[in-house]
Amino acid sequence: MNGSYSNASESSSSSLNSSSHDTEDDLTIATVLAEEEKQKSDGRLGKRLSHLDSIPHTPRVNGEIPDVNDATQDHKRLSERLATYDLSELQIEGDGNCQFRAIADQLFRNPDYHKHVRKQVIKQLKHHRKLYEAYVPMKYKSYLRKMKKKGEWGDHLTLQAAADRFGAKICLITSFRDTCYIEILPKDRNPTRELWLSFWSEVHYNSLYATADVPTRSPRKKHWLF
């Protein structure tokens, strides 16, 4: 009996260790990819678009989703802006994880690392509660539980937490009528990289590239379109 229990425990422990090693290997690979891509693309878009004026970023939870007519008009406005600056979107799946997928693509050139990005953002929000709590119009623990869930939409607060966690300046080209460009800067250090996203206001995030540099990857599922 004890021998069987011991064998089962060893097997379970071995399985957990194997899973842990796999996760560590994935994150090591992701880190290497991030550094390689950072060296290739550092400041490329920033230099091209340095003339754009940004507005101060206010962390906040999501607002109301626009109706079909407003969303369609917003998307047209965003598309025209991207064309003006010779930018193109890598289309990201519209599965509720789009913000985290777009950030993962910018960091690791792989949207599938979105679970890691979400986990790191939640860790930042949890361990530095005083920085973010005032922006959450609900019980903070309830907000964290909600944001942990796969498919829960990211908001402007998770963008700030991502900027803080990864030491990144997050640059948003938006579909807002009066706000073309938003910069989210880390609160406690100088950014070491830039992440470029398009933001179809309150609807969807995509990963941004200079038109000539868009990767050939394509989403496995249809992205947001009306």
PDB file of C-alpha atoms in Angstrom:
ATOM      1  CA  MET A   1       0.000   0.000   0.000  1.00  0.00           C
ATOM      2  CA  ASN A   2       2.701   2.434   1.040  1.00  0.00           C
ATOM      3  CA  GLY A   3       4.813   1.338  -1.937  1.00  0.00           C
ATOM      4  CA  SER A   4       1.926   2.015  -4.347  1.00  0.00           C
ATOM      5  CA  TYR A   5       1.304   5.402  -2.776  1.00  0.00           C
ATOM      6  CA  SER A   6       5.007   6.201  -3.011  1.00  0.00           C
ATOM      7  CA  ASN A   7       5.170   5.188  -6.680  1.00  0.00           C
ATOM      8  CA  ALA A   8       2.069   7.234  -7.441  1.00  0.00           C
ATOM      9  CA  SER A   9       3.543  10.233  -5.634  1.00  0.00           C
ATOM     10  CA  GLU A  10       6.835   9.896  -7.511  1.00  0.00           C
ATOM     11  CA  SER A  11       4.972   9.631 -10.807  1.00  0.00           C
ATOM     12  CA  SER A  12       2.860  12.675  -9.972  1.00  0.00           C
ATOM     13  CA  SER A  13       5.945  14.610  -8.856  1.00  0.00           C
ATOM     14  CA  SER A  14       7.778  13.625 -12.025  1.00  0.00           C
ATOM     15  CA  SER A  15       4.835  14.778 -14.140  1.00  0.00           C
ATOM     16  CA  LEU A  16       4.678  18.117 -12.317  1.00  0.00           C
ATOM     17  CA  ASN A  17       8.430  18.612 -12.696  1.00  0.00           C
ATOM     18  CA  SER A  18       8.194  17.809 -16.409  1.00  0.00           C
ATOM     19  CA  SER A  19       5.351  20.295 -16.827  1.00  0.00           C
ATOM     20  CA  SER A  20       7.341  22.910 -14.920  1.00  0.00           C
ATOM     21  CA  HIS A  21      10.416  22.331 -17.099  1.00  0.00           C
ATOM     22  CA  ASP A  22       8.289  22.628 -20.257  1.00  0.00           C
ATOM     23  CA  THR A  23       6.902  25.946 -19.030  1.00  0.00           C
ATOM     24  CA  GLU A  24      10.378  27.205 -18.151  1.00  0.00           C
ATOM     25  CA  ASP A  25      11.652  26.136 -21.580  1.00  0.00           C
ATOM     26  CA  ASP A  26       8.766  27.981 -23.273  1.00  0.00           C
ATOM     27  CA  LEU A  27       9.483  31.152 -21.342  1.00  0.00           C
ATOM     28  CA  THR A  28      13.215  30.894 -22.038  1.00  0.00           C
ATOM     29  CA  ILE A  29      12.496  30.573 -25.756  1.00  0.00           C
ATOM     30  CA  ALA A  30      10.052  33.481 -25.539  1.00  0.00           C
ATOM     31  CA  THR A  31      12.645  35.657 -23.827  1.00  0.00           C
ATOM     32  CA  VAL A  32      15.270  34.876 -26.463  1.00  0.00           C
ATOM     33  CA  LEU A  33      12.793  35.645 -29.250  1.00  0.00           C
ATOM     34  CA  ALA A  34      11.831  38.902 -27.574  1.00  0.00           C
ATOM     35  CA  GLU A  35      15.451  40.034 -27.334  1.00  0.00           C
ATOM     36  CA  GLU A  36      16.163  39.111 -30.957  1.00  0.00           C
ATOM     37  CA  GLU A  37      13.104  40.989 -32.208  1.00  0.00           C
ATOM     38  CA  LYS A  38      13.857  43.961 -29.960  1.00  0.00           C
ATOM     39  CA  GLN A  39      17.320  44.303 -31.519  1.00  0.00           C
ATOM     40  CA  LYS A  40      15.863  44.118 -35.038  1.00  0.00           C
ATOM     41  CA  SER A  41      13.018  46.573 -34.620  1.00  0.00           C
ATOM     42  CA  ASP A  42      13.939  48.912 -31.760  1.00  0.00           C
ATOM     43  CA  GLY A  43      12.565  52.375 -32.419  1.00  0.00           C
ATOM     44  CA  ARG A  44      11.778  51.709 -36.084  1.00  0.00           C
ATOM     45  CA  LEU A  45       8.164  52.855 -35.932  1.00  0.00           C
ATOM     46  CA  GLY A  46       8.903  55.357 -33.199  1.00  0.00           C
ATOM     47  CA  LYS A  47      11.363  57.213 -35.422  1.00  0.00           C
ATOM     48  CA  ARG A  48       8.926  57.253 -38.323  1.00  0.00           C
ATOM     49  CA  LEU A  49       6.046  58.560 -36.210  1.00  0.00           C
ATOM     50  CA  SER A  50       7.948  60.799 -33.791  1.00  0.00           C
ATOM     51  CA  HIS A  51       5.956  63.840 -34.968  1.00  0.00           C
ATOM     52  CA  LEU A  52       2.681  62.488 -33.588  1.00  0.00           C
ATOM     53  CA  ASP A  53       1.385  64.165 -30.437  1.00  0.00           C
ATOM     54  CA  SER A  54       0.114  61.809 -27.759  1.00  0.00           C
ATOM     55  CA  ILE A  55      -2.335  62.534 -24.968  1.00  0.00           C
ATOM     56  CA  PRO A  56      -1.734  61.582 -21.339  1.00  0.00           C
ATOM     57  CA  HIS A  57      -2.908  58.051 -20.672  1.00  0.00           C
ATOM     58  CA  THR A  58      -5.523  57.452 -17.985  1.00  0.00           C
ATOM     59  CA  PRO A  59      -5.805  53.828 -16.856  1.00  0.00           C
ATOM     60  CA  ARG A  60      -9.452  52.753 -16.849  1.00  0.00           C
ATOM     61  CA  VAL A  61     -11.717  49.766 -17.242  1.00  0.00           C
ATOM     62  CA  ASN A  62     -13.617  49.211 -20.490  1.00  0.00           C
ATOM     63  CA  GLY A  63     -16.397  51.521 -21.562  1.00  0.00           C
ATOM     64  CA  GLU A  64     -19.494  50.622 -23.539  1.00  0.00           C
ATOM     65  CA  ILE A  65     -19.072  48.783 -26.827  1.00  0.00           C
ATOM     66  CA  PRO A  66     -20.270  51.011 -29.689  1.00  0.00           C
ATOM     67  CA  ASP A  67     -23.254  49.983 -31.780  1.00  0.00           C
ATOM     68  CA  VAL A  68     -22.714  48.550 -35.258  1.00  0.00           C
ATOM     69  CA  ASN A  69     -22.959  51.912 -37.070  1.00  0.00           C
ATOM     70  CA  ASP A  70     -20.543  53.690 -34.748  1.00  0.00           C
ATOM     71  CA  ALA A  71     -18.130  50.747 -34.742  1.00  0.00           C
ATOM     72  CA  THR A  72     -18.141  50.600 -38.543  1.00  0.00           C
ATOM     73  CA  GLN A  73     -17.417  54.340 -38.751  1.00  0.00           C
ATOM     74  CA  ASP A  74     -14.658  53.962 -36.140  1.00  0.00           C
ATOM     75  CA  HIS A  75     -13.052  51.133 -38.115  1.00  0.00           C
ATOM     76  CA  LYS A  76     -13.076  53.210 -41.290  1.00  0.00           C
ATOM     77  CA  ARG A  77     -11.383  56.082 -39.448  1.00  0.00           C
ATOM     78  CA  LEU A  78      -8.720  53.747 -38.028  1.00  0.00           C
ATOM     79  CA  SER A  79      -8.036  52.188 -41.442  1.00  0.00           C
ATOM     80  CA  GLU A  80      -7.557  55.619 -42.999  1.00  0.00           C
ATOM     81  CA  ARG A  81      -5.105  56.628 -40.272  1.00  0.00           C
ATOM     82  CA  LEU A  82      -3.052  53.484 -40.676  1.00  0.00           C
ATOM     83  CA  ALA A  83      -2.901  54.022 -44.443  1.00  0.00           C
ATOM     84  CA  THR A  84      -1.758  57.615 -43.895  1.00  0.00           C
ATOM     85  CA  TYR A  85       1.216  56.445 -41.820  1.00  0.00           C
ATOM     86  CA  ASP A  86       1.934  53.399 -44.022  1.00  0.00           C
ATOM     87  CA  LEU A  87       1.122  50.992 -41.195  1.00  0.00           C
ATOM     88  CA  SER A  88      -0.592  47.622 -41.421  1.00  0.00           C
ATOM     89  CA  GLU A  89      -2.181  45.338 -38.887  1.00  0.00           C
ATOM     90  CA  LEU A  90      -1.376  41.742 -38.180  1.00  0.00           C
ATOM     91  CA  GLN A  91      -4.921  40.560 -37.583  1.00  0.00           C
ATOM     92  CA  ILE A  92      -5.384  39.066 -34.130  1.00  0.00           C
ATOM     93  CA  GLU A  93      -8.093  36.601 -33.167  1.00  0.00           C
ATOM     94  CA  GLY A  94     -11.236  38.187 -31.752  1.00  0.00           C
ATOM     95  CA  ASP A  95     -11.643  35.658 -28.944  1.00  0.00           C
ATOM     96  CA  GLY A  96     -11.589  38.040 -25.982  1.00  0.00           C
ATOM     97  CA  ASN A  97      -7.816  37.708 -25.609  1.00  0.00           C
ATOM     98  CA  CYS A  98      -6.939  40.144 -28.390  1.00  0.00           C
ATOM     99  CA  GLN A  99      -5.125  42.713 -26.225  1.00  0.00           C
ATOM    100  CA  PHE A 100      -2.928  40.039 -24.663  1.00  0.00           C
ATOM    101  CA  ARG A 101      -2.399  38.314 -28.024  1.00  0.00           C
ATOM    102  CA  ALA A 102      -1.361  41.591 -29.672  1.00  0.00           C
ATOM    103  CA  ILE A 103       1.094  42.355 -26.847  1.00  0.00           C
ATOM    104  CA  ALA A 104       2.471  38.793 -27.069  1.00  0.00           C
ATOM    105  CA  ASP A 105       2.981  39.235 -30.801  1.00  0.00           C
ATOM    106  CA  GLN A 106       4.876  42.474 -30.257  1.00  0.00           C
ATOM    107  CA  LEU A 107       6.999  41.001 -27.456  1.00  0.00           C
ATOM    108  CA  PHE A 108       7.609  37.475 -28.726  1.00  0.00           C
ATOM    109  CA  ARG A 109       6.385  37.508 -32.355  1.00  0.00           C
ATOM    110  CA  ASN A 110       3.905  34.851 -31.290  1.00  0.00           C
ATOM    111  CA  PRO A 111       0.296  35.691 -30.259  1.00  0.00           C
ATOM    112  CA  ASP A 112       0.003  32.255 -28.673  1.00  0.00           C
ATOM    113  CA  TYR A 113       2.029  33.513 -25.700  1.00  0.00           C
ATOM    114  CA  HIS A 114      -1.031  35.510 -24.628  1.00  0.00           C
ATOM    115  CA  LYS A 115      -1.547  33.289 -21.553  1.00  0.00           C
ATOM    116  CA  HIS A 116       1.928  34.191 -20.320  1.00  0.00           C
ATOM    117  CA  VAL A 117       1.266  37.891 -20.935  1.00  0.00           C
ATOM    118  CA  ARG A 118      -2.047  37.762 -19.043  1.00  0.00           C
ATOM    119  CA  LYS A 119      -0.393  35.900 -16.161  1.00  0.00           C
ATOM    120  CA  GLN A 120       2.360  38.521 -15.888  1.00  0.00           C
ATOM    121  CA  VAL A 121      -0.150  41.379 -16.033  1.00  0.00           C
ATOM    122  CA  ILE A 122      -2.242  39.816 -13.246  1.00  0.00           C
ATOM    123  CA  LYS A 123       0.924  39.348 -11.197  1.00  0.00           C
ATOM    124  CA  GLN A 124       1.737  43.054 -11.659  1.00  0.00           C
ATOM    125  CA  LEU A 125      -1.787  44.115 -10.678  1.00  0.00           C
ATOM    126  CA  LYS A 126      -1.776  41.840  -7.641  1.00  0.00           C
ATOM    127  CA  HIS A 127       1.664  42.721  -6.274  1.00  0.00           C
ATOM    128  CA  HIS A 128       1.368  46.482  -6.844  1.00  0.00           C
ATOM    129  CA  ARG A 129      -2.240  47.022  -5.857  1.00  0.00           C
ATOM    130  CA  LYS A 130      -1.718  50.599  -4.635  1.00  0.00           C
ATOM    131  CA  LEU A 131      -0.756  51.713  -8.147  1.00  0.00           C
ATOM    132  CA  TYR A 132      -3.986  50.529  -9.753  1.00  0.00           C
ATOM    133  CA  GLU A 133      -6.777  50.125  -7.203  1.00  0.00           C
ATOM    134  CA  ALA A 134      -8.079  53.690  -7.478  1.00  0.00           C
ATOM    135  CA  TYR A 135      -8.923  53.136 -11.158  1.00  0.00           C
ATOM    136  CA  VAL A 136     -11.156  50.108 -10.536  1.00  0.00           C
ATOM    137  CA  PRO A 137     -14.863  50.884  -9.862  1.00  0.00           C
ATOM    138  CA  MET A 138     -15.492  47.534  -8.110  1.00  0.00           C
ATOM    139  CA  LYS A 139     -13.919  45.369  -5.446  1.00  0.00           C
ATOM    140  CA  TYR A 140     -10.299  44.942  -6.486  1.00  0.00           C
ATOM    141  CA  LYS A 141     -10.224  41.203  -5.797  1.00  0.00           C
ATOM    142  CA  SER A 142     -13.314  40.769  -7.969  1.00  0.00           C
ATOM    143  CA  TYR A 143     -11.581  42.682 -10.755  1.00  0.00           C
ATOM    144  CA  LEU A 144      -8.499  40.441 -10.486  1.00  0.00           C
ATOM    145  CA  ARG A 145     -10.629  37.275 -10.546  1.00  0.00           C
ATOM    146  CA  LYS A 146     -12.411  38.563 -13.638  1.00  0.00           C
ATOM    147  CA  MET A 147      -9.197  39.475 -15.433  1.00  0.00           C
ATOM    148  CA  LYS A 148      -7.626  36.081 -14.740  1.00  0.00           C
ATOM    149  CA  LYS A 149     -10.236  34.381 -16.896  1.00  0.00           C
ATOM    150  CA  LYS A 150      -9.318  33.337 -20.417  1.00  0.00           C
ATOM    151  CA  GLY A 151     -11.303  35.399 -22.888  1.00  0.00           C
ATOM    152  CA  GLU A 152     -11.825  38.365 -20.542  1.00  0.00           C
ATOM    153  CA  TRP A 153     -11.211  41.567 -22.469  1.00  0.00           C
ATOM    154  CA  GLY A 154      -8.180  43.626 -21.519  1.00  0.00           C
ATOM    155  CA  ASP A 155      -8.705  47.310 -20.709  1.00  0.00           C
ATOM    156  CA  HIS A 156      -6.620  50.457 -20.319  1.00  0.00           C
ATOM    157  CA  LEU A 157      -5.604  49.387 -16.827  1.00  0.00           C
ATOM    158  CA  THR A 158      -4.161  46.088 -18.056  1.00  0.00           C
ATOM    159  CA  LEU A 159      -2.310  48.059 -20.730  1.00  0.00           C
ATOM    160  CA  GLN A 160      -0.704  50.177 -18.010  1.00  0.00           C
ATOM    161  CA  ALA A 161       0.141  47.061 -15.990  1.00  0.00           C
ATOM    162  CA  ALA A 162       1.687  45.464 -19.101  1.00  0.00           C
ATOM    163  CA  ALA A 163       3.799  48.572 -19.727  1.00  0.00           C
ATOM    164  CA  ASP A 164       4.960  48.482 -16.103  1.00  0.00           C
ATOM    165  CA  ARG A 165       5.611  44.732 -16.036  1.00  0.00           C
ATOM    166  CA  PHE A 166       7.533  44.502 -19.313  1.00  0.00           C
ATOM    167  CA  GLY A 167       9.258  47.894 -19.150  1.00  0.00           C
ATOM    168  CA  ALA A 168       7.656  48.851 -22.464  1.00  0.00           C
ATOM    169  CA  LYS A 169       6.222  51.961 -24.031  1.00  0.00           C
ATOM    170  CA  ILE A 170       2.923  50.855 -25.543  1.00  0.00           C
ATOM    171  CA  CYS A 171       1.921  52.969 -28.533  1.00  0.00           C
ATOM    172  CA  LEU A 172      -1.714  52.907 -29.644  1.00  0.00           C
ATOM    173  CA  ILE A 173      -3.013  54.171 -32.963  1.00  0.00           C
ATOM    174  CA  THR A 174      -6.713  54.527 -32.205  1.00  0.00           C
ATOM    175  CA  SER A 175     -10.024  54.999 -33.952  1.00  0.00           C
ATOM    176  CA  PHE A 176     -11.094  57.704 -31.480  1.00  0.00           C
ATOM    177  CA  ARG A 177     -12.342  60.808 -33.282  1.00  0.00           C
ATOM    178  CA  ASP A 178     -10.225  63.274 -31.279  1.00  0.00           C
ATOM    179  CA  THR A 179      -7.346  61.049 -30.210  1.00  0.00           C
ATOM    180  CA  CYS A 180      -5.210  59.495 -32.902  1.00  0.00           C
ATOM    181  CA  TYR A 181      -2.293  58.396 -30.747  1.00  0.00           C
ATOM    182  CA  ILE A 182      -1.888  57.297 -27.111  1.00  0.00           C
ATOM    183  CA  GLU A 183       1.357  56.406 -25.329  1.00  0.00           C
ATOM    184  CA  ILE A 184       1.368  54.232 -22.213  1.00  0.00           C
ATOM    185  CA  LEU A 185       4.662  54.590 -20.334  1.00  0.00           C
ATOM    186  CA  PRO A 186       6.003  52.523 -17.425  1.00  0.00           C
ATOM    187  CA  LYS A 187       5.409  54.333 -14.140  1.00  0.00           C
ATOM    188  CA  ASP A 188       8.716  53.621 -12.406  1.00  0.00           C
ATOM    189  CA  ARG A 189      11.398  53.276 -15.091  1.00  0.00           C
ATOM    190  CA  ASN A 190      12.399  54.278 -18.582  1.00  0.00           C
ATOM    191  CA  PRO A 191      11.028  51.972 -21.288  1.00  0.00           C
ATOM    192  CA  THR A 192      13.442  49.533 -22.904  1.00  0.00           C
ATOM    193  CA  ARG A 193      11.222  48.671 -25.885  1.00  0.00           C
ATOM    194  CA  GLU A 194       8.231  49.880 -27.867  1.00  0.00           C
ATOM    195  CA  LEU A 195       5.079  47.889 -28.565  1.00  0.00           C
ATOM    196  CA  TRP A 196       2.796  49.109 -31.359  1.00  0.00           C
ATOM    197  CA  LEU A 197      -0.896  48.254 -31.340  1.00  0.00           C
ATOM    198  CA  SER A 198      -3.956  49.445 -33.203  1.00  0.00           C
ATOM    199  CA  PHE A 199      -7.038  50.021 -31.089  1.00  0.00           C
ATOM    200  CA  TRP A 200     -10.436  49.830 -32.694  1.00  0.00           C
ATOM    201  CA  SER A 201     -12.002  51.701 -29.818  1.00  0.00           C
ATOM    202  CA  GLU A 202     -13.630  49.419 -27.232  1.00  0.00           C
ATOM    203  CA  VAL A 203     -13.831  46.615 -29.821  1.00  0.00           C
ATOM    204  CA  HIS A 204     -10.484  45.103 -30.783  1.00  0.00           C
ATOM    205  CA  TYR A 205      -6.667  45.290 -30.684  1.00  0.00           C
ATOM    206  CA  ASN A 206      -4.293  44.270 -33.479  1.00  0.00           C
ATOM    207  CA  SER A 207      -0.499  44.180 -33.696  1.00  0.00           C
ATOM    208  CA  LEU A 208       1.035  46.978 -35.815  1.00  0.00           C
ATOM    209  CA  TYR A 209       3.919  46.933 -38.280  1.00  0.00           C
ATOM    210  CA  ALA A 210       5.289  49.090 -41.038  1.00  0.00           C
ATOM    211  CA  THR A 211       3.452  47.882 -44.130  1.00  0.00           C
ATOM    212  CA  ALA A 212       6.608  46.397 -45.645  1.00  0.00           C
ATOM    213  CA  ASP A 213       7.383  44.448 -42.455  1.00  0.00           C
ATOM    214  CA  VAL A 214       4.094  42.682 -41.693  1.00  0.00           C
ATOM    215  CA  PRO A 215       4.727  38.983 -40.913  1.00  0.00           C
ATOM    216  CA  THR A 216       2.987  36.344 -42.985  1.00  0.00           C
ATOM    217  CA  ARG A 217       1.341  34.724 -39.951  1.00  0.00           C
ATOM    218  CA  SER A 218      -2.432  34.553 -40.143  1.00  0.00           C
ATOM    219  CA  PRO A 219      -4.993  34.028 -37.373  1.00  0.00           C
ATOM    220  CA  ARG A 220      -6.528  30.609 -36.803  1.00  0.00           C
ATOM    221  CA  LYS A 221      -9.948  32.155 -36.277  1.00  0.00           C
ATOM    222  CA  LYS A 222     -11.728  35.026 -37.920  1.00  0.00           C
ATOM    223  CA  HIS A 223     -10.842  38.412 -36.448  1.00  0.00           C
ATOM    224  CA  TRP A 224     -13.398  41.059 -35.503  1.00  0.00           C
ATOM    225  CA  LEU A 225     -15.408  42.315 -38.444  1.00  0.00           C
ATOM    226  CA  PHE A 226     -18.983  43.478 -38.735  1.00  0.00           C
TER     227      PHE A 226
END
